Tab-separated table of C-alpha atoms and ligand atoms in Angstrom:
chain	number	residue	atom	x	y	z
A	1118	UNK	CA	0.099	0.001	0.183
A	1119	UNK	CA	1.293	3.210	-0.895
A	1120	UNK	CA	2.111	5.553	2.018
A	1121	UNK	CA	0.801	8.486	-0.024
A	1122	UNK	CA	-2.276	10.018	-0.746
A	1123	UNK	CA	-3.424	12.418	-3.449
A	1124	UNK	CA	-5.338	14.535	-0.647
A	1125	UNK	CA	-2.610	15.215	1.316
A	1126	UNK	CA	-0.767	18.521	0.441
A	1127	UNK	CA	2.430	19.148	-0.900
A	1128	UNK	CA	3.716	21.205	1.818
A	1129	UNK	CA	2.900	18.295	4.365
A	1130	UNK	CA	4.646	15.563	1.952
A	1131	UNK	CA	7.976	17.922	2.496
A	1132	UNK	CA	7.659	18.512	6.061
A	1133	UNK	CA	7.344	15.123	6.841
A	1134	UNK	CA	10.173	14.019	4.818
A	1135	UNK	CA	12.610	16.573	3.833
A	1136	UNK	CA	14.290	14.699	1.160
A	1137	UNK	CA	11.003	14.571	-1.208
A	1138	UNK	CA	11.704	17.797	-2.006
A	1139	UNK	CA	13.844	16.275	-4.903
A	1140	UNK	CA	10.861	14.368	-6.401
A	1141	UNK	CA	8.741	17.782	-6.580
A	1142	UNK	CA	11.728	19.456	-7.956
A	1143	UNK	CA	12.367	16.897	-10.934
A	1144	UNK	CA	8.728	17.248	-11.923
A	1145	UNK	CA	8.214	21.108	-11.539
A	1146	UNK	CA	5.502	20.805	-8.487
A	1147	UNK	CA	5.606	24.135	-6.162
A	1148	UNK	CA	6.181	22.445	-2.932
A	1149	UNK	CA	6.842	26.015	-1.184
A	1150	UNK	CA	4.108	28.641	-2.157
A	1151	UNK	CA	2.039	26.022	-3.953
A	1152	UNK	CA	2.813	23.883	-0.367
A	1153	UNK	CA	-1.087	24.338	0.485
A	1154	UNK	CA	-2.457	22.465	-2.555
A	1155	UNK	CA	-3.460	18.981	-2.490
A	1156	UNK	CA	-0.978	16.590	-4.479
A	1157	UNK	CA	-3.485	15.361	-6.685
A	1158	UNK	CA	-4.525	19.294	-7.806
A	1159	UNK	CA	-0.763	19.862	-8.114
A	1160	UNK	CA	-0.438	16.628	-10.486
A	1161	UNK	CA	-3.709	18.059	-12.615
A	1162	UNK	CA	-2.211	21.415	-12.860
A	1163	UNK	CA	1.237	19.856	-14.298
A	1164	UNK	CA	-0.653	17.173	-16.015
A	1165	UNK	CA	0.933	14.281	-14.430
A	1166	UNK	CA	-0.566	11.080	-13.675
A	1167	UNK	CA	-0.920	10.945	-9.879
A	1168	UNK	CA	-0.085	7.347	-10.054
A	1169	UNK	CA	2.965	7.813	-11.398
A	1170	UNK	CA	3.871	10.758	-8.849
A	1171	UNK	CA	3.105	8.396	-5.839
A	1172	UNK	CA	5.323	5.597	-6.744
A	1173	UNK	CA	8.132	8.403	-7.296
A	1174	UNK	CA	7.599	9.557	-4.172
A	1175	UNK	CA	7.080	5.905	-2.553
A	1176	UNK	CA	10.335	5.107	-4.379
A	1177	UNK	CA	12.300	8.207	-3.190
A	1178	UNK	CA	10.855	7.755	0.571
A	1179	UNK	CA	12.333	3.938	0.813
A	1180	UNK	CA	15.865	5.207	-0.663
A	1181	UNK	CA	16.045	7.970	1.858
A	1182	UNK	CA	15.027	5.480	4.678
A	1183	UNK	CA	18.227	3.803	3.543
A	1184	UNK	CA	20.620	6.905	4.227
A	1185	UNK	CA	21.489	9.236	7.261
A	1186	UNK	CA	18.479	11.297	8.921
A	1187	UNK	CA	17.957	14.629	6.819
A	1188	UNK	CA	18.158	17.841	8.162
A	1189	UNK	CA	14.533	18.083	9.686
A	1190	UNK	CA	13.554	21.651	10.246
A	1191	UNK	CA	10.056	20.286	11.691
A	1192	UNK	CA	12.025	19.151	14.946
A	1193	UNK	CA	14.057	22.506	15.556
A	1194	UNK	CA	12.456	25.155	18.074
A	1195	UNK	CA	11.034	28.308	16.483
A	1196	UNK	CA	14.022	30.334	17.851
A	1197	UNK	CA	16.384	27.904	16.203
A	1198	UNK	CA	14.498	27.762	12.995
A	1199	UNK	CA	14.554	30.996	12.394
A	1200	UNK	CA	18.209	31.244	13.380
A	1201	UNK	CA	19.141	28.543	10.804
A	1202	UNK	CA	17.154	30.248	8.063
A	1203	UNK	CA	19.102	33.340	8.375
A	1204	UNK	CA	22.401	31.709	8.869
A	1205	UNK	CA	21.947	29.623	5.821
A	1206	UNK	CA	19.272	30.685	3.363
A	1207	UNK	CA	19.730	34.538	4.157
A	1208	UNK	CA	23.044	34.578	3.787
A	1209	UNK	CA	23.106	32.405	0.333
A	1210	UNK	CA	20.969	34.881	-1.295
A	1211	UNK	CA	22.665	37.864	0.311
A	1212	UNK	CA	25.912	36.164	-1.368
A	1213	UNK	CA	24.312	34.827	-4.587
A	1214	UNK	CA	22.607	38.320	-5.667
A	1215	UNK	CA	26.064	40.454	-6.543
A	1216	UNK	CA	27.659	37.780	-8.166
A	1217	UNK	CA	24.128	36.569	-10.096
A	1218	UNK	CA	23.601	40.270	-11.098
A	1219	UNK	CA	27.056	41.091	-12.493
A	1220	UNK	CA	26.451	37.609	-14.822
A	1221	UNK	CA	23.078	38.437	-15.834
A	1222	UNK	CA	24.229	42.229	-16.833
A	1223	UNK	CA	27.411	40.598	-18.745
A	1224	UNK	CA	25.561	37.971	-20.459
A	1225	UNK	CA	22.791	40.305	-21.565
A	1226	UNK	CA	25.255	42.877	-22.830
A	1227	UNK	CA	27.379	40.446	-24.771
A	1228	UNK	CA	24.907	38.083	-25.978
A	1229	UNK	CA	21.612	40.250	-26.045
A	1230	UNK	CA	21.674	40.697	-29.828
A	1231	UNK	CA	21.980	36.999	-30.479
A	1232	UNK	CA	19.167	36.282	-27.687
A	1233	UNK	CA	16.452	38.841	-26.586
A	1234	UNK	CA	15.412	36.905	-23.939
A	1235	UNK	CA	18.297	37.663	-21.764
A	1236	UNK	CA	17.371	41.436	-21.152
A	1237	UNK	CA	14.279	40.249	-19.837
A	1238	UNK	CA	16.174	37.332	-17.626
A	1239	UNK	CA	18.397	40.440	-16.597
A	1240	UNK	CA	15.543	42.912	-15.416
A	1241	UNK	CA	13.488	39.883	-13.805
A	1242	UNK	CA	16.566	39.056	-11.713
A	1243	UNK	CA	17.140	42.453	-10.803
A	1244	UNK	CA	13.467	43.131	-9.635
A	1245	UNK	CA	13.795	39.424	-7.678
A	1246	UNK	CA	16.905	40.280	-6.390
A	1247	UNK	CA	15.768	44.080	-5.092
A	1248	UNK	CA	12.185	42.695	-3.716
A	1249	UNK	CA	14.370	39.302	-1.815
A	1250	UNK	CA	16.325	42.040	-0.324
A	1251	UNK	CA	13.650	44.230	1.424
A	1252	UNK	CA	11.828	40.669	1.907
A	1253	UNK	CA	14.777	39.569	4.250
A	1254	UNK	CA	15.680	42.678	6.193
A	1255	UNK	CA	11.475	42.743	6.963
A	1256	UNK	CA	11.804	39.229	8.167
A	1257	UNK	CA	15.150	39.739	10.010
A	1258	UNK	CA	14.121	43.256	11.415
A	1259	UNK	CA	10.348	42.587	12.633
A	1260	UNK	CA	8.975	39.248	11.735
A	1261	UNK	CA	11.848	36.906	13.070
A	1262	UNK	CA	12.579	38.798	16.251
A	1263	UNK	CA	8.709	38.597	16.791
A	1264	UNK	CA	8.524	34.755	16.238
A	1265	UNK	CA	11.626	34.313	19.013
A	1266	UNK	CA	9.826	36.457	21.733
A	1267	UNK	CA	6.771	34.044	21.286
A	1268	UNK	CA	8.724	31.625	23.101
A	1269	UNK	CA	10.859	33.803	25.138
A	1270	UNK	CA	13.997	33.772	22.883
A	1271	UNK	CA	16.492	36.414	22.003
A	1272	UNK	CA	15.207	38.459	25.379
A	1273	UNK	CA	11.599	38.240	24.796
A	1274	UNK	CA	9.356	37.063	27.487
A	1275	UNK	CA	6.468	35.532	25.194
A	1276	UNK	CA	4.322	38.385	26.107
A	1277	UNK	CA	5.093	41.092	23.647
A	1278	UNK	CA	1.718	41.965	22.279
A	1279	UNK	CA	2.173	42.479	18.612
A	1280	UNK	CA	0.436	39.732	16.556
A	1281	UNK	CA	2.489	38.220	13.915
A	1282	UNK	CA	-0.334	37.313	11.600
A	1283	UNK	CA	-0.657	40.244	9.206
A	1284	UNK	CA	3.175	40.372	8.723
A	1285	UNK	CA	3.223	36.560	7.748
A	1286	UNK	CA	0.468	37.253	5.172
A	1287	UNK	CA	2.021	39.922	4.010
A	1288	UNK	CA	5.589	37.715	3.828
A	1289	UNK	CA	3.465	34.733	2.260
A	1290	UNK	CA	2.424	37.277	-0.226
A	1291	UNK	CA	6.029	38.557	-0.909
A	1292	UNK	CA	6.853	34.637	-1.310
A	1293	UNK	CA	4.227	34.234	-4.356
A	1294	UNK	CA	5.939	36.896	-6.219
A	1295	UNK	CA	9.421	35.587	-5.724
A	1296	UNK	CA	7.968	32.064	-6.723
A	1297	UNK	CA	6.354	33.852	-9.815
A	1298	UNK	CA	9.593	35.590	-10.517
A	1299	UNK	CA	11.549	32.400	-10.399
A	1300	UNK	CA	9.093	30.513	-12.916
A	1301	UNK	CA	9.199	33.463	-15.236
A	1302	UNK	CA	13.266	32.778	-15.341
A	1303	UNK	CA	12.889	29.278	-15.545
A	1304	UNK	CA	10.642	29.277	-18.563
A	1305	UNK	CA	13.133	32.198	-20.259
A	1306	UNK	CA	15.660	30.200	-19.839
A	1307	UNK	CA	14.463	26.783	-20.841
A	1308	UNK	CA	15.046	25.035	-17.585
A	1309	UNK	CA	18.295	26.712	-17.179
A	1310	UNK	CA	19.434	25.060	-20.237
A	1311	UNK	CA	22.801	26.949	-22.075
A	1312	UNK	CA	22.227	27.079	-25.968
A	1313	UNK	CA	25.273	25.164	-27.641
A	1314	UNK	CA	26.955	28.234	-28.291
A	1315	UNK	CA	27.159	29.510	-25.015
A	1316	UNK	CA	30.030	30.800	-23.352
A	1317	UNK	CA	31.504	29.745	-19.955
A	1318	UNK	CA	29.970	32.729	-18.054
A	1319	UNK	CA	26.766	32.314	-19.418
A	1320	UNK	CA	26.605	28.645	-18.549
A	1321	UNK	CA	27.773	29.300	-15.012
A	1322	UNK	CA	25.425	32.189	-14.884
A	1323	UNK	CA	22.672	29.745	-15.634
A	1324	UNK	CA	23.710	26.964	-13.253
A	1325	UNK	CA	24.009	29.505	-10.317
A	1326	UNK	CA	20.156	30.621	-11.378
A	1327	UNK	CA	19.434	26.852	-11.111
A	1328	UNK	CA	20.556	26.766	-7.378
A	1329	UNK	CA	19.106	30.100	-6.677
A	1330	UNK	CA	15.922	28.207	-7.772
A	1331	UNK	CA	16.396	25.169	-5.216
A	1332	UNK	CA	17.514	26.932	-2.672
A	1333	UNK	CA	14.888	29.729	-2.475
A	1334	UNK	CA	12.446	26.738	-2.578
A	1335	UNK	CA	13.872	25.462	0.351
A	1336	UNK	CA	13.780	28.548	2.129
A	1337	UNK	CA	10.350	29.829	1.141
A	1338	UNK	CA	9.136	25.680	2.226
A	1339	UNK	CA	10.979	26.024	5.451
A	1340	UNK	CA	8.897	29.856	6.383
A	1341	UNK	CA	5.647	28.927	4.708
A	1342	UNK	CA	5.219	25.179	5.901
A	1343	UNK	CA	6.884	25.064	8.856
A	1344	UNK	CA	7.955	28.086	10.844
A	1345	UNK	CA	5.013	30.072	10.247
A	1346	UNK	CA	2.439	27.783	10.889
A	1347	UNK	CA	4.091	26.618	14.056
A	1348	UNK	CA	4.486	30.147	15.357
A	1349	UNK	CA	0.630	30.788	14.507
A	1350	UNK	CA	-0.304	27.817	16.837
A	1351	UNK	CA	2.328	29.266	19.361
A	1352	UNK	CA	0.490	32.884	19.276
A	1353	UNK	CA	-3.205	31.275	19.476
A	1354	UNK	CA	-2.135	28.875	22.365
A	1355	UNK	CA	-0.894	31.998	24.171
A	1356	UNK	CA	-4.299	34.010	23.321
B	2899	FE2	FE1	13.276	34.292	4.800
B	2900	FE2	FE1	10.950	34.904	3.187
């Protein structure tokens, strides 16, 4: 019997078994911003046979069971998870943005005549970079400190009085916009596939963009499907 059901949400599946994000990445199923969607609906959206997807999940789950336990954000405290997101994903985004922006500009200026999509790729990435910079600043300065205070971390006593639901809604809406920009970049670059004539910078740029997309999916999943719902439950218990 299959352990997975088409009625489960894709976010829940990845929260329970983080290694299954590989299956969703490979099939183009959005498990972060689209994490609240049932697996059956996500398959329909991508025109995928749900039975094939269920057996891929089963296979990957069996394969991961034979490996050392993966990193599990669901087992962390809210404070540890917020710290982890800042130290890994936020640092990664901040490090990659200047490098990728420079490569995007270079590739568009050198090869833009041959491939008109490169100017759109550059502009889309610049827009995403600006949005992510301001988004992460809001998380680091406003939302994450409130979340830490909920469990009395970082000098808080768990009674700061500010509700986290409005800032969480705002962050989720910004995640949707970032997800749309990523899927536009994925589409514009044919799934980050370089043309035969691409130079090394062009290839390195697409490889960097693909890593950026994977990391951002994982990052948004940890916030939308693990940190935010757990913080909201904690707040509901407090009230
Ligand atoms: Fe974040
Ligand atoms: Fe975020």
